[in-house]
Tab-separated table of N, CA and C in Angstrom:
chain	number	residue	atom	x	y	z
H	1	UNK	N	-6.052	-24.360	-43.877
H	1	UNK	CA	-6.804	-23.275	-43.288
H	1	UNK	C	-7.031	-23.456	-41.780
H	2	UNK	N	-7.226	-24.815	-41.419
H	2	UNK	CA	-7.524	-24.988	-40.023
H	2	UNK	C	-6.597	-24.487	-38.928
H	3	UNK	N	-5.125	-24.755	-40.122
H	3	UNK	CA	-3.771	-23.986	-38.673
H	3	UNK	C	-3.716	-22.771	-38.622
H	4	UNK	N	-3.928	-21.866	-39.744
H	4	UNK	CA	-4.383	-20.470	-40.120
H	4	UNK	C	-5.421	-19.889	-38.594
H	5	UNK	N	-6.506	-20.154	-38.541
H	5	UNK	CA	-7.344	-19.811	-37.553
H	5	UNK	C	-7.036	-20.815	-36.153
H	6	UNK	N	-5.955	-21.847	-36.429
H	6	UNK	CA	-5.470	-22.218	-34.978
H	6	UNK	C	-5.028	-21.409	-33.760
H	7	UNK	N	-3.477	-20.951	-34.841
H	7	UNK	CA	-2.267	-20.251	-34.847
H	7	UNK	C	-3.306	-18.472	-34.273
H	8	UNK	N	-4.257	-18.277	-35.100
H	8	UNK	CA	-4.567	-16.944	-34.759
H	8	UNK	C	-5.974	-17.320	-33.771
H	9	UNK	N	-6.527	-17.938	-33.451
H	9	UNK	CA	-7.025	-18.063	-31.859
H	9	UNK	C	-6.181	-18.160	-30.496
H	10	UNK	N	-4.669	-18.804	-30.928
H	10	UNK	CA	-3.737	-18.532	-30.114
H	10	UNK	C	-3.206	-17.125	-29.725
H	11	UNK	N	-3.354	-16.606	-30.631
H	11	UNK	CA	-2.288	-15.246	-31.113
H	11	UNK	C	-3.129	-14.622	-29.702
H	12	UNK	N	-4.749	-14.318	-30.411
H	12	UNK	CA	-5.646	-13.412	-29.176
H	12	UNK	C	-5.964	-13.904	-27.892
H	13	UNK	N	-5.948	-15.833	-27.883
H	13	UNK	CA	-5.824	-15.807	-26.445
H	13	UNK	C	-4.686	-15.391	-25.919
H	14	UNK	N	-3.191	-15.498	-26.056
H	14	UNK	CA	-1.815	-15.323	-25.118
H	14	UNK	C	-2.409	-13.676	-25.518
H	15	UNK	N	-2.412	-12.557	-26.274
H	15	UNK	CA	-3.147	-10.922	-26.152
H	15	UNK	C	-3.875	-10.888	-25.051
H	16	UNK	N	-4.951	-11.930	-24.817
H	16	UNK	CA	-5.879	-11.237	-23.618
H	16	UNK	C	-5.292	-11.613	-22.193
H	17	UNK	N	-3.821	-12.492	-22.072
H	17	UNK	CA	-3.403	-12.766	-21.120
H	17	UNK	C	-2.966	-11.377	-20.063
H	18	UNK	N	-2.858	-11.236	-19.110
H	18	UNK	CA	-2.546	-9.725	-18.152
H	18	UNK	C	-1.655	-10.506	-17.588
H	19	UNK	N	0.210	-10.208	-17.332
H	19	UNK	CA	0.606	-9.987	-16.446
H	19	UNK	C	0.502	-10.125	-14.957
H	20	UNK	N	-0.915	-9.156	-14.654
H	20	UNK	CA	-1.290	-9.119	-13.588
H	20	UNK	C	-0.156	-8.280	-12.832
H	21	UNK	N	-0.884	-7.597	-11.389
H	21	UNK	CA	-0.354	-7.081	-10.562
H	21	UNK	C	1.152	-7.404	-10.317
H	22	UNK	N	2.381	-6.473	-10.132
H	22	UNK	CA	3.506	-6.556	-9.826
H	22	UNK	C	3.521	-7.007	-8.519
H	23	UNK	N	4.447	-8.067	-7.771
H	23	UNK	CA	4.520	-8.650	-6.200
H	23	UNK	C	5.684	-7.828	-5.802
H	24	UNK	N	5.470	-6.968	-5.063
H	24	UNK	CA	6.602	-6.014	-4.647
H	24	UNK	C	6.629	-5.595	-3.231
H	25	UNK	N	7.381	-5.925	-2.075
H	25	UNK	CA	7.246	-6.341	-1.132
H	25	UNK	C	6.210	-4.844	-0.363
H	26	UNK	N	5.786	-4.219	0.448
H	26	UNK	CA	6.013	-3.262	1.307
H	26	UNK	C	6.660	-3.003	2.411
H	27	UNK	N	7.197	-1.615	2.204
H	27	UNK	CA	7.836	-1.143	4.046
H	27	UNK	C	6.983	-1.073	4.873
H	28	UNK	N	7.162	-0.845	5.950
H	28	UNK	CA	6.556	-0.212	7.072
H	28	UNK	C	7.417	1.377	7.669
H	29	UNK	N	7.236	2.239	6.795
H	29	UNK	CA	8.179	3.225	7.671
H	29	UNK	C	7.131	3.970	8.593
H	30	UNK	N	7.908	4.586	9.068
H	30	UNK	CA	6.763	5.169	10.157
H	30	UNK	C	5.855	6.688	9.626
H	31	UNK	N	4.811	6.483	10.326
H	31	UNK	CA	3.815	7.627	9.817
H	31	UNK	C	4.187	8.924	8.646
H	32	UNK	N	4.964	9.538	9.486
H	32	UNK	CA	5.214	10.044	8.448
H	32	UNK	C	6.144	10.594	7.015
H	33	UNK	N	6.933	9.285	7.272
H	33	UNK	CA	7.374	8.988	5.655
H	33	UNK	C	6.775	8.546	5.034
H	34	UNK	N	5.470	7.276	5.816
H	34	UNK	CA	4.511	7.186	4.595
H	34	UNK	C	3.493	7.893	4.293
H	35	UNK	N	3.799	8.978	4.996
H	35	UNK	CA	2.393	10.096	4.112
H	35	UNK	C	3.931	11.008	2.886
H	36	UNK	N	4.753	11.041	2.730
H	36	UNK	CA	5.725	12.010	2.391
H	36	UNK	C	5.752	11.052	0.965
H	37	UNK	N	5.902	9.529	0.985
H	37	UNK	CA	6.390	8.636	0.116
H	37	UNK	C	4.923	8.602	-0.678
H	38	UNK	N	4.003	8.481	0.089
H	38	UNK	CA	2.770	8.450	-0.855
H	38	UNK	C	2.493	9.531	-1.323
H	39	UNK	N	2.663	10.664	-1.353
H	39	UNK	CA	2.675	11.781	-2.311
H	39	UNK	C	3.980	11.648	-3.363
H	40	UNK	N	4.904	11.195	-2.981
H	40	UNK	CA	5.704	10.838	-3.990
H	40	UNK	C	5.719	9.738	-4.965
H	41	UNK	N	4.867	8.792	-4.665
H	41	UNK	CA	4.807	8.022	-5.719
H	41	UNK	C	3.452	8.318	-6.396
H	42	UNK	N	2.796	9.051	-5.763
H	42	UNK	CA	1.418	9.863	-6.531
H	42	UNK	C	2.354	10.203	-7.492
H	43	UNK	N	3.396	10.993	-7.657
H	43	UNK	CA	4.010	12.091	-8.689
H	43	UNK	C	4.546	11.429	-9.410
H	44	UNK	N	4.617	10.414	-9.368
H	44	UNK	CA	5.874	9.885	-10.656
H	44	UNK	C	5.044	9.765	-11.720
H	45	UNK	N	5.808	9.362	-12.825
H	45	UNK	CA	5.342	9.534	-14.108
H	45	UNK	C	4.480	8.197	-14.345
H	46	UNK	N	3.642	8.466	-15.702
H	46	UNK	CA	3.094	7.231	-16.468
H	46	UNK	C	4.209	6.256	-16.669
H	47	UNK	N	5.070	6.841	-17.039
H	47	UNK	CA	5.812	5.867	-17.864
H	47	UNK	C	7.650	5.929	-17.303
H	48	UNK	N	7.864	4.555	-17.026
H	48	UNK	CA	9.321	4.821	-16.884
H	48	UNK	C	10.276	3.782	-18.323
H	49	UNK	N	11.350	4.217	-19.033
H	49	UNK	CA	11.797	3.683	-19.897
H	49	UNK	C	10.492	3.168	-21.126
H	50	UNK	N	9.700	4.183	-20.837
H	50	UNK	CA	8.530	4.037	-21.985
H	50	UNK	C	7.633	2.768	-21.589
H	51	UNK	N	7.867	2.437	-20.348
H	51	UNK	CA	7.056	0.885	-19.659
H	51	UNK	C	5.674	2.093	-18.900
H	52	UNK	N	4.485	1.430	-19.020
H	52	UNK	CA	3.500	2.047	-18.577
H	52	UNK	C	3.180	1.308	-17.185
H	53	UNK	N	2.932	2.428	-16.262
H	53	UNK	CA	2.422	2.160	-14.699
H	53	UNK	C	1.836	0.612	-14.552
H	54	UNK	N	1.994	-0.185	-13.733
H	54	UNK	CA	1.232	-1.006	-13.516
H	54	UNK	C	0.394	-1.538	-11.836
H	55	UNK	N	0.184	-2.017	-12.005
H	55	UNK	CA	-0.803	-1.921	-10.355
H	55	UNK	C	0.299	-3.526	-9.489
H	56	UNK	N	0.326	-3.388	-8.093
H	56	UNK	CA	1.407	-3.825	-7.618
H	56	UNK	C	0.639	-4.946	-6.294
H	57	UNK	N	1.209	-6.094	-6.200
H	57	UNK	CA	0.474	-6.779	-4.766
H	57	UNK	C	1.597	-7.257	-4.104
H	58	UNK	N	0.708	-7.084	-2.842
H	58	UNK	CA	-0.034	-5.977	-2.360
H	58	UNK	C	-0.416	-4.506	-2.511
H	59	UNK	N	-2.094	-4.194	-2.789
H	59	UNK	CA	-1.533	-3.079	-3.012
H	59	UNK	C	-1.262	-2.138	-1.954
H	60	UNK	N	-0.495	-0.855	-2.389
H	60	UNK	CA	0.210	0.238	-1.666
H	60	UNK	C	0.246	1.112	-1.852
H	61	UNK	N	0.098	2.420	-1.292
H	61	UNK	CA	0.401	3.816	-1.882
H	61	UNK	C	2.108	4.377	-1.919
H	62	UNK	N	2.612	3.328	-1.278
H	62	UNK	CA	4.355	3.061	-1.196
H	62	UNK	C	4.796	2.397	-2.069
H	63	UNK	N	4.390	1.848	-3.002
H	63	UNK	CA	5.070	0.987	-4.222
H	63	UNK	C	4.002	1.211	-5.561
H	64	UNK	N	4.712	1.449	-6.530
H	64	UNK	CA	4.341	0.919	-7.632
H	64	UNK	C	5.325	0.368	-8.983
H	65	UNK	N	4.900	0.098	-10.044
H	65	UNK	CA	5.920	-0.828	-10.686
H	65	UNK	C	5.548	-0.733	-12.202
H	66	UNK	N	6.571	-0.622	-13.197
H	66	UNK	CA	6.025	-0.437	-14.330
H	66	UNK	C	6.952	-1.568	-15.352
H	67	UNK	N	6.029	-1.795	-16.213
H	67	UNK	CA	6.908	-2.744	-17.641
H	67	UNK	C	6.312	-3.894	-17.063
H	68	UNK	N	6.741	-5.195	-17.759
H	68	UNK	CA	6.574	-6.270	-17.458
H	68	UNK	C	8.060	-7.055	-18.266
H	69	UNK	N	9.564	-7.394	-17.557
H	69	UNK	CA	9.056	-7.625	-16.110
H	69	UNK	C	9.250	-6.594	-15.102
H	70	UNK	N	8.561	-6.636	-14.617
H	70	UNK	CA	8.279	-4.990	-13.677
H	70	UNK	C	9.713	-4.286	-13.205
H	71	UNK	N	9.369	-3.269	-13.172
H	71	UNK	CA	10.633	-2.550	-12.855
H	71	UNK	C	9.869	-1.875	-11.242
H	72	UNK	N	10.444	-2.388	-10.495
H	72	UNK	CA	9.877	-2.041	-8.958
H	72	UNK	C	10.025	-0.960	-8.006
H	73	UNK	N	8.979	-0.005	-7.471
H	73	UNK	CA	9.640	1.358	-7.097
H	73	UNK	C	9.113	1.072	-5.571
H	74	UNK	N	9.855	1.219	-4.778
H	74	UNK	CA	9.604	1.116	-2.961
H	74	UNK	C	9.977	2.330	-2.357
H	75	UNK	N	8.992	3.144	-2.131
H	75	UNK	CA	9.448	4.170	-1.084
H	75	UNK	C	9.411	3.874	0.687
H	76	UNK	N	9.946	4.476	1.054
H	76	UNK	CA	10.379	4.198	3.181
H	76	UNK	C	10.742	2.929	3.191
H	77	UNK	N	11.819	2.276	2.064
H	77	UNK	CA	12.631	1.488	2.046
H	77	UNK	C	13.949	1.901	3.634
H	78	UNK	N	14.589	1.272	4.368
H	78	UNK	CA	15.745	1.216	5.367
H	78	UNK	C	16.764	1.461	4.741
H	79	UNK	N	17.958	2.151	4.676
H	79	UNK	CA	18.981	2.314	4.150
H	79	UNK	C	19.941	1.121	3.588
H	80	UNK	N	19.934	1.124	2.530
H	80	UNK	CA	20.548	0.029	1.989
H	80	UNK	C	22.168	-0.443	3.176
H	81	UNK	N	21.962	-1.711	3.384
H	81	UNK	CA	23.241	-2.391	4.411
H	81	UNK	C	24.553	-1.741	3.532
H	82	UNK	N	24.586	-1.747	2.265
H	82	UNK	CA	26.144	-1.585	1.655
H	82	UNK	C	26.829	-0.465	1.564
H	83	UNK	N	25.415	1.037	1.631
H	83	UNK	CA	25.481	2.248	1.513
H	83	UNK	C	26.649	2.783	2.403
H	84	UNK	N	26.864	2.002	3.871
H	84	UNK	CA	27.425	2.596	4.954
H	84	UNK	C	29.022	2.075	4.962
H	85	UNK	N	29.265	0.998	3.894
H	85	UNK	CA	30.790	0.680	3.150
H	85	UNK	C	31.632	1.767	2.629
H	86	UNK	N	32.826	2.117	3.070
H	86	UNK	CA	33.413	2.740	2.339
H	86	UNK	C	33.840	3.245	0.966
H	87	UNK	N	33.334	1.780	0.228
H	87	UNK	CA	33.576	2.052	-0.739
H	87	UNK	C	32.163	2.097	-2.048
H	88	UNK	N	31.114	2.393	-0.850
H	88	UNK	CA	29.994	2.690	-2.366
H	88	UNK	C	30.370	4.335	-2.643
H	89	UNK	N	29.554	4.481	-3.476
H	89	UNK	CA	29.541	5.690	-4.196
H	89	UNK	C	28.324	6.383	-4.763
H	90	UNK	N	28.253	7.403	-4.174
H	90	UNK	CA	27.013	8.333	-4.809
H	90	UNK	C	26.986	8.819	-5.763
H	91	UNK	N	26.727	8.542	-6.893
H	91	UNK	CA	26.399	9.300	-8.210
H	91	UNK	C	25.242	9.795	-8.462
H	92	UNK	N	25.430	10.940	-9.625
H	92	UNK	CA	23.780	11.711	-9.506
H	92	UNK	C	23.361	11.498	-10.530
H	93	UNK	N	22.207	12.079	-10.960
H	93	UNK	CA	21.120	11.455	-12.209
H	93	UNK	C	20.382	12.886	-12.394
H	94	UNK	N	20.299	13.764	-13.031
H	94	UNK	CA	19.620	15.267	-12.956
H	94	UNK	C	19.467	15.458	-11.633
H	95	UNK	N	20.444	15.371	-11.111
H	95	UNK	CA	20.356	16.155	-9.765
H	95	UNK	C	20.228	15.297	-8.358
H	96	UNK	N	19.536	14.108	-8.731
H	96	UNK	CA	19.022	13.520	-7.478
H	96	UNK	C	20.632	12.148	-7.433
H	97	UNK	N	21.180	12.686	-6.373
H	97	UNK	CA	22.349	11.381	-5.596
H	97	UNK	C	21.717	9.792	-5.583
H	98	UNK	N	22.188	8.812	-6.062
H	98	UNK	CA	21.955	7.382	-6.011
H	98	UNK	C	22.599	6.605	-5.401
H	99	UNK	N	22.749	5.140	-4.931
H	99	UNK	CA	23.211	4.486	-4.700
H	99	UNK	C	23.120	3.347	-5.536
H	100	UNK	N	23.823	2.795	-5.713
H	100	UNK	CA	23.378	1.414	-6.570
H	100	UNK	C	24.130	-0.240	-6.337
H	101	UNK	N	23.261	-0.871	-6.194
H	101	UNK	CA	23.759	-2.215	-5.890
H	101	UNK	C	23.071	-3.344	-7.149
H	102	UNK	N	24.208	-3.551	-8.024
H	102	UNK	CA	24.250	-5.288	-8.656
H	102	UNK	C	23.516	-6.267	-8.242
H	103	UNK	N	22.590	-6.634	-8.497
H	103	UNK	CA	21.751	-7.989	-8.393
H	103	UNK	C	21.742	-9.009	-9.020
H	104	UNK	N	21.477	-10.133	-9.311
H	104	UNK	CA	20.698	-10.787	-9.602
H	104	UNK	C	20.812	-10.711	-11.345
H	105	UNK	N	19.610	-9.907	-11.201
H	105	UNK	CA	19.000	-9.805	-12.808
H	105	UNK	C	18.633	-8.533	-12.971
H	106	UNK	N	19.897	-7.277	-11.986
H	106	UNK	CA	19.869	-6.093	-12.426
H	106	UNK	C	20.278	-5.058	-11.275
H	107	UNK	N	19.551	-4.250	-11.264
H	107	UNK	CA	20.130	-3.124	-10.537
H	107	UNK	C	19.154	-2.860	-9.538
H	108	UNK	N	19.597	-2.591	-8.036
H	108	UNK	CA	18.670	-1.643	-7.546
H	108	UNK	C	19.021	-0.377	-6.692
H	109	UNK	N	18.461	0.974	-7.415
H	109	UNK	CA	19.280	1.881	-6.775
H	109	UNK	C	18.428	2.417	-5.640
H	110	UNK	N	18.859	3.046	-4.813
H	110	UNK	CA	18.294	3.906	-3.884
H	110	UNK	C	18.725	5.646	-3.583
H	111	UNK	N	17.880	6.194	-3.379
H	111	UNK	CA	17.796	7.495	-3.484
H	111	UNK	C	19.211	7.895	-2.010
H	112	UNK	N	19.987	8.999	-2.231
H	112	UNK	CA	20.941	9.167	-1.111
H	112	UNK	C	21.185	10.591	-0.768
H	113	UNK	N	20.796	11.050	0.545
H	113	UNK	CA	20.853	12.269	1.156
H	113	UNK	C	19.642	12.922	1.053
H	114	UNK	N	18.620	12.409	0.438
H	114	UNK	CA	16.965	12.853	0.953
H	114	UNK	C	16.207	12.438	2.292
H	115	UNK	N	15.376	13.255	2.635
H	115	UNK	CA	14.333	12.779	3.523
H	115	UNK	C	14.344	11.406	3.723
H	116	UNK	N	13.754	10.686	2.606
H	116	UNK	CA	13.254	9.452	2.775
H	116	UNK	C	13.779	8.692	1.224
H	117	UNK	N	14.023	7.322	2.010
H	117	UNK	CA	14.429	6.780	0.905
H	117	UNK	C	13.318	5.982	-0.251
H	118	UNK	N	13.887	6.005	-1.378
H	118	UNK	CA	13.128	5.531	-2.774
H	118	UNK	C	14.076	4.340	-3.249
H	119	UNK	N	13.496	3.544	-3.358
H	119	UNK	CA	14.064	2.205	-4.116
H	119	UNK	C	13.446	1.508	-5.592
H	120	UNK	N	14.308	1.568	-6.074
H	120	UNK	CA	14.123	1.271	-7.781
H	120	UNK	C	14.771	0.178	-7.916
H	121	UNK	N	13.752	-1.079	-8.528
H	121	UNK	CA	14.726	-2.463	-8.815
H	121	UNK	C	14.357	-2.558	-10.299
H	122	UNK	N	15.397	-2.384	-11.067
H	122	UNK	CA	15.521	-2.407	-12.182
H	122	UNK	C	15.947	-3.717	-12.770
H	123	UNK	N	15.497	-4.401	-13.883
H	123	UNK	CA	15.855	-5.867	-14.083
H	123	UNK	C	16.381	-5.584	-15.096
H	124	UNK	N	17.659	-6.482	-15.882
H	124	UNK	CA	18.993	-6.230	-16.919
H	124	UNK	C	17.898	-6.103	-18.291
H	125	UNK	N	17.137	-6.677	-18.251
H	125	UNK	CA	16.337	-6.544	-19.690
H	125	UNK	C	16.262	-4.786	-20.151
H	126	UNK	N	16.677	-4.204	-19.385
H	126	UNK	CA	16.329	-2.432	-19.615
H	126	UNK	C	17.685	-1.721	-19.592
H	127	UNK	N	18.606	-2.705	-20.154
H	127	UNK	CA	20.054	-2.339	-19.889
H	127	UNK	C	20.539	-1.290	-21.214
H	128	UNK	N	20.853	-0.107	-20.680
H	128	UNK	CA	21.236	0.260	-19.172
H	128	UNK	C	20.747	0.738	-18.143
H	129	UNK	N	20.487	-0.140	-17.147
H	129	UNK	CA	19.124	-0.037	-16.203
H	129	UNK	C	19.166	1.699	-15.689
H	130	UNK	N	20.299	2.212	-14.949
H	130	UNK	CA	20.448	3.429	-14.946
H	130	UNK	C	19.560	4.715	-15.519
H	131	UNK	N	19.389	4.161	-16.854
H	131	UNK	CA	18.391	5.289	-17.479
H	131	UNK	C	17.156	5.535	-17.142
H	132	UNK	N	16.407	4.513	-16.044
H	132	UNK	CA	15.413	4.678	-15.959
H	132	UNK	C	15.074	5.962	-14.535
H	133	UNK	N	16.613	6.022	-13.915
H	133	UNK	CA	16.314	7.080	-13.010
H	133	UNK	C	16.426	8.389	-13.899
H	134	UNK	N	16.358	8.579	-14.890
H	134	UNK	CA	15.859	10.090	-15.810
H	134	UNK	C	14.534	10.641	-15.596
H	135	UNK	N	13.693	9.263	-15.901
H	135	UNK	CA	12.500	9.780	-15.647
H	135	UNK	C	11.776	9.679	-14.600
H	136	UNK	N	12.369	9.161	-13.030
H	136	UNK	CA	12.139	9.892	-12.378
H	136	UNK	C	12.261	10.902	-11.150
H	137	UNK	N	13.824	11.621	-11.966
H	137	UNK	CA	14.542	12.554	-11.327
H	137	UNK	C	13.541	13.632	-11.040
H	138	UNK	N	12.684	14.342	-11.668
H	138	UNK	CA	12.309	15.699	-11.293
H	138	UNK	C	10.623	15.291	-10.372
H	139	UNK	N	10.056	13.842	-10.374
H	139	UNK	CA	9.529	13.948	-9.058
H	139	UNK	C	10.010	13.737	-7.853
H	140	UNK	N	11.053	13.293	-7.849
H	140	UNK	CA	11.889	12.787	-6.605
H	140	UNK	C	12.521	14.574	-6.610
H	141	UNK	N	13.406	15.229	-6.898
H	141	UNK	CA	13.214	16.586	-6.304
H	141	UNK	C	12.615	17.510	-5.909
H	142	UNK	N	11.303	17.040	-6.682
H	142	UNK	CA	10.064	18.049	-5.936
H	142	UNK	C	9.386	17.554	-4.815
H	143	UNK	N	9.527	16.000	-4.719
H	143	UNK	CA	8.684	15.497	-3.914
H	143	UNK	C	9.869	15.183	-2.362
H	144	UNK	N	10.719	14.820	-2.252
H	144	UNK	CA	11.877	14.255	-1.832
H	144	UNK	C	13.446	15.418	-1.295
H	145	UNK	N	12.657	16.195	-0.143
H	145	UNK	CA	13.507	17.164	0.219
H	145	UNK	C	15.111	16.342	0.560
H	146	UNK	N	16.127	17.539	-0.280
H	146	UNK	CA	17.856	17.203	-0.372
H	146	UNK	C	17.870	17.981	1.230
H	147	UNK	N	18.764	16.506	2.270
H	147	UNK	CA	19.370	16.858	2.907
H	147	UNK	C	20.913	16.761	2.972
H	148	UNK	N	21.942	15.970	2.274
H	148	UNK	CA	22.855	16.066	2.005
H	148	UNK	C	22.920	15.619	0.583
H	149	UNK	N	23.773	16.684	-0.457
H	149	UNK	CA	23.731	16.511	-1.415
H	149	UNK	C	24.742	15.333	-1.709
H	150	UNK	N	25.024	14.815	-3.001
H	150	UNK	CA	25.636	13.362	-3.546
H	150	UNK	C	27.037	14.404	-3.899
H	151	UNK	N	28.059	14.460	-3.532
H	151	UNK	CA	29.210	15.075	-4.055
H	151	UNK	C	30.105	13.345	-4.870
């Protein structure tokens, strides 16, 4: 009986453990992409790939991050260095053009031919990381004026 109520004092301490805040770097873009980006990450959803919002450090009105292990969203991110290679490629996702670069331990795409850029670091555990720009294609078009579309 004693490992019985061991085993399950364990169970609820590692339960009451938190994650804690996502470490997700911040930009500095200038004034006003970060008033444009912080209404845009106001809009995004609860939930991306069914991972619920989580709170991010530093915090920011330019980043937030959901799941654990976090899936990382950076708006007035700099144009990705590889974007300007001949040979990346813009693909779209309901509408909104991407970029995407191989990491590590996953994907990170960036938004291409909007206002301002959005950065999503997606980690392989959510594979196929890709899907997670579904849900949040239709705040990034409302929020995230198309200046050249992704052909």
């Amino acid at each position: 009986m004693p490992k019985i109520l061991f085993a399950a004092l364990g169970v609820i301490v590692l339960a009451g453990c938190s994650s804690g805040p996502a470490p997700v770097p911040v930009p500095s873009p200038a004034p006003e992409v970060a008033a444009a980006c912080t209404q845009l990450v106001q809009a995004l959803p609860a939930k991306v790939l069914d991972q619920k919002r989580r709170k991010t450090s530093p915090e920011s009105p330019l980043t937030t991050a959901y799941g654990d292990p976090a899936i990382e969203v950076t708006c007035g991110v700099a144009t990705p260095a590889g974007m300007a290679e001949a040979q990346s490629q813009c693909f779209q996702v309901n509408g909104v053009g991407w970029f995407a670069k191989q990491v590590q331990n996953g994907y990170i795409f960036t938004t291409i031919g909007r206002e301002i850029y959005l950065e999503i670091a997606v980690p392989a555990k959510y594979s196929p990381e890709a899907n997670a720009l579904t849900d949040v294609s239709d705040s990034i078009q409302q929020h995230n004026k198309v200046i050249t579309p992704c052909i």
